[in-house]
mmCIF file with all atom_site columns, C-alpha atoms in Angstrom:
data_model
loop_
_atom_site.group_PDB
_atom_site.id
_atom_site.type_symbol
_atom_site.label_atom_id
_atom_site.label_alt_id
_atom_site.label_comp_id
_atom_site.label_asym_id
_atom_site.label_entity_id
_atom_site.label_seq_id
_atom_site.pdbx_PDB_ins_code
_atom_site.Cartn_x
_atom_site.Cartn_y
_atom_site.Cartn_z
_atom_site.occupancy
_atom_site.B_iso_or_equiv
_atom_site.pdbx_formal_charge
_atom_site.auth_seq_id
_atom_site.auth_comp_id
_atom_site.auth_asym_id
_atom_site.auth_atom_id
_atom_site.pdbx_PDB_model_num
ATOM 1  C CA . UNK A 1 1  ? 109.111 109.868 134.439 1.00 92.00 ? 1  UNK A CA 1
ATOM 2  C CA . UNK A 1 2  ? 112.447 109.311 136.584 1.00 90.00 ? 2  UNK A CA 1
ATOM 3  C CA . UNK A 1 3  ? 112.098 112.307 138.620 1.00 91.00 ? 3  UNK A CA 1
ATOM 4  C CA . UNK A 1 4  ? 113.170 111.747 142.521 1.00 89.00 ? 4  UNK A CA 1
ATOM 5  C CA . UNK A 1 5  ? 113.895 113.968 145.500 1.00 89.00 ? 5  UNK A CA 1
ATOM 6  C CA . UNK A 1 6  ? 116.620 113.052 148.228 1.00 88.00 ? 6  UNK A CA 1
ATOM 7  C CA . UNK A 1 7  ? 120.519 113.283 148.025 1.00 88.00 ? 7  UNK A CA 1
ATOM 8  C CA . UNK A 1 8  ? 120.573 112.973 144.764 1.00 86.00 ? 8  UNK A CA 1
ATOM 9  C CA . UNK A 1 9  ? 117.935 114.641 143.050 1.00 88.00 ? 9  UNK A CA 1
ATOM 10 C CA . UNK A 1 10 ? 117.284 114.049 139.046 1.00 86.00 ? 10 UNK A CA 1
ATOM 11 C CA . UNK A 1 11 ? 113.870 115.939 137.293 1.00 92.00 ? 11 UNK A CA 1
ATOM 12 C CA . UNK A 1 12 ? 111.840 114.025 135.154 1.00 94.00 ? 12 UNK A CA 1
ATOM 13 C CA . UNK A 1 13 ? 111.037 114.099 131.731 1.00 95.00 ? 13 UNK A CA 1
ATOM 14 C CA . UNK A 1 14 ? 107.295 113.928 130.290 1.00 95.00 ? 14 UNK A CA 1
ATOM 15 C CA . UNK A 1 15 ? 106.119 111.287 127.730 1.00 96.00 ? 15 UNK A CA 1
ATOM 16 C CA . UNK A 1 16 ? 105.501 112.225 124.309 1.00 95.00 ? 16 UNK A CA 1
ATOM 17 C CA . UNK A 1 17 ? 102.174 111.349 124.695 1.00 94.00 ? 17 UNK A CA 1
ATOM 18 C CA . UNK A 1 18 ? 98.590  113.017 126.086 1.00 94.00 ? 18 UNK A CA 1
ATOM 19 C CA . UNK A 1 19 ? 96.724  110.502 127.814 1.00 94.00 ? 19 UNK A CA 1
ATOM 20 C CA . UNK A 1 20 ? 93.017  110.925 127.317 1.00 95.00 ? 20 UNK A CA 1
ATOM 21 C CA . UNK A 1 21 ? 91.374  108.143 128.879 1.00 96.00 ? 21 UNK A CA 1
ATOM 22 C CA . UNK A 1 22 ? 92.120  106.769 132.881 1.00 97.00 ? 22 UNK A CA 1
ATOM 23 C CA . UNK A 1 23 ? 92.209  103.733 131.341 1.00 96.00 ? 23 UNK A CA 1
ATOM 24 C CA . UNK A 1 24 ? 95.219  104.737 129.022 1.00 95.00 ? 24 UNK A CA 1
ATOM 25 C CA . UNK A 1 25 ? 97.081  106.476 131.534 1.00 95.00 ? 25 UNK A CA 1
ATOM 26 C CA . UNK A 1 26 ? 96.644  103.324 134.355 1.00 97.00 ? 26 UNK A CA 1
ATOM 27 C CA . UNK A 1 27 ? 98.212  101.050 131.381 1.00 96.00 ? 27 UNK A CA 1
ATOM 28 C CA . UNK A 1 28 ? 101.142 102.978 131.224 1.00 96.00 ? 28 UNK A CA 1
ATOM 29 C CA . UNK A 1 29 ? 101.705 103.129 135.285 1.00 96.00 ? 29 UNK A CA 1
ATOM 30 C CA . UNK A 1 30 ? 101.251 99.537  134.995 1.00 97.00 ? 30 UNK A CA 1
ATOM 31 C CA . UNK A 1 31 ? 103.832 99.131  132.432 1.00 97.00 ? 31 UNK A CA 1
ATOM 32 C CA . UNK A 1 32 ? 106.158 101.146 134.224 1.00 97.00 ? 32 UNK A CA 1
ATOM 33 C CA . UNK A 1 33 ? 105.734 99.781  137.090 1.00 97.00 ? 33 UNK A CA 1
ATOM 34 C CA . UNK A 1 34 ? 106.060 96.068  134.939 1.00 97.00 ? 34 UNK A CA 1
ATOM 35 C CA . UNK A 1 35 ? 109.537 97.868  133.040 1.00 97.00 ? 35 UNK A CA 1
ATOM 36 C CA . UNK A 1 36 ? 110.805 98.184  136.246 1.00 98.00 ? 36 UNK A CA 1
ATOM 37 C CA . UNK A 1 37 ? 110.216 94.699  138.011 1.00 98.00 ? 37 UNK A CA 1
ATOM 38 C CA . UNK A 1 38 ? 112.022 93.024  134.470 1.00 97.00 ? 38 UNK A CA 1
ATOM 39 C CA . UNK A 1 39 ? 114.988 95.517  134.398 1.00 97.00 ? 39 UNK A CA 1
ATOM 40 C CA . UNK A 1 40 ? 115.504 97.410  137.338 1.00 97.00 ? 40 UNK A CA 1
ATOM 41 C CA . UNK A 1 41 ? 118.874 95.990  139.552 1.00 97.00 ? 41 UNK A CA 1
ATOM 42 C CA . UNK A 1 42 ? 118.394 95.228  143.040 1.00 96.00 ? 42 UNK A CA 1
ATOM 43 C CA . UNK A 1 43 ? 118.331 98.262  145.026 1.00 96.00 ? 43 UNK A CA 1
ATOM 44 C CA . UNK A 1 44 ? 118.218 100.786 141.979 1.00 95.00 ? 44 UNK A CA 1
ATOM 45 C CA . UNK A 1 45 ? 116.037 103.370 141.945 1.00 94.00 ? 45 UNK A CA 1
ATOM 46 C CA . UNK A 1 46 ? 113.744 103.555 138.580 1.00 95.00 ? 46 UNK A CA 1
ATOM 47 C CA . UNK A 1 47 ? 115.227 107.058 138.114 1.00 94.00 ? 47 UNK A CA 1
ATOM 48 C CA . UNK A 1 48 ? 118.534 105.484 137.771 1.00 94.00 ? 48 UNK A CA 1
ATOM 49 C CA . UNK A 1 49 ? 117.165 102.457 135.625 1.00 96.00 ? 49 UNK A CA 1
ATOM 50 C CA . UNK A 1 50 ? 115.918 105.120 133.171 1.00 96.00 ? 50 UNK A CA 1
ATOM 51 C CA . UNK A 1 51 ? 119.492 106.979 132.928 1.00 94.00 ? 51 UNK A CA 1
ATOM 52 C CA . UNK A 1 52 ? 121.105 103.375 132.787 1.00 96.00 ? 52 UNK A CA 1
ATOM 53 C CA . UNK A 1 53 ? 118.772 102.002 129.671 1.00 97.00 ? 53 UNK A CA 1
ATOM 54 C CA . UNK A 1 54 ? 118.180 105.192 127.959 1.00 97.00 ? 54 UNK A CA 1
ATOM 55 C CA . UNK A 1 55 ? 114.893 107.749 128.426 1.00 97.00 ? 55 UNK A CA 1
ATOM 56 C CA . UNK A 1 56 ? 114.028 107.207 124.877 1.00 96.00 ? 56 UNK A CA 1
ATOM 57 C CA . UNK A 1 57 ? 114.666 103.073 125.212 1.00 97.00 ? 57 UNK A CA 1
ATOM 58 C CA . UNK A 1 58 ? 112.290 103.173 128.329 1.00 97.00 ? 58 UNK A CA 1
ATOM 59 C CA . UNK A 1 59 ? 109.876 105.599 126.687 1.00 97.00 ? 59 UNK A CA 1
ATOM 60 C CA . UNK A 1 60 ? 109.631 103.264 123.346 1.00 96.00 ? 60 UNK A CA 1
ATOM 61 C CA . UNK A 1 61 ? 108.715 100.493 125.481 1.00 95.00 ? 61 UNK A CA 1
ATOM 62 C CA . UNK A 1 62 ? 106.439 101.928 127.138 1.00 96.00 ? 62 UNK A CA 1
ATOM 63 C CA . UNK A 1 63 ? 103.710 103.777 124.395 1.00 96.00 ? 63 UNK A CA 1
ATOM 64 C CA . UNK A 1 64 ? 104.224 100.303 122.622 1.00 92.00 ? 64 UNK A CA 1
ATOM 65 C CA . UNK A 1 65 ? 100.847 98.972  121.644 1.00 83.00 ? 65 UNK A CA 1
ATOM 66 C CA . UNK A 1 66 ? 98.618  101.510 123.698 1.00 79.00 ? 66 UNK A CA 1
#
């Protein structure tokens, strides 16, 4: 998660979790993609969201309740 390519480039790390079902792994995309609506800042890229909040903050959110 947070990877990006372009002038600034930043690799992303994995979750510290194995998804083993689609259905697990579109939950998680859609929470993401949730995370980001509530907390991103106009114009931010969710690469720099996750450096601004903390990969381990974002990732806790995230595996919540899956």
């Amino acid at each position: 998660m947070g990877g990006r390519w372009g002038k600034k480039v930043s690799q992303g790390k994995a979750l510290g979790r194995i998804f083993t079902s689609k259905e697990e792994a579109l939950d998680v995309i859609e929470k993401a993609i949730l995370f980001f609506r509530d907390n991103g800042i106009k114009g931010e890229r969710f690469a720099e969201t996750i450096e601004r909040i903390g990969f381990e903050n974002v990732e806790k959110q995230l595996l919540e309740q899956l």
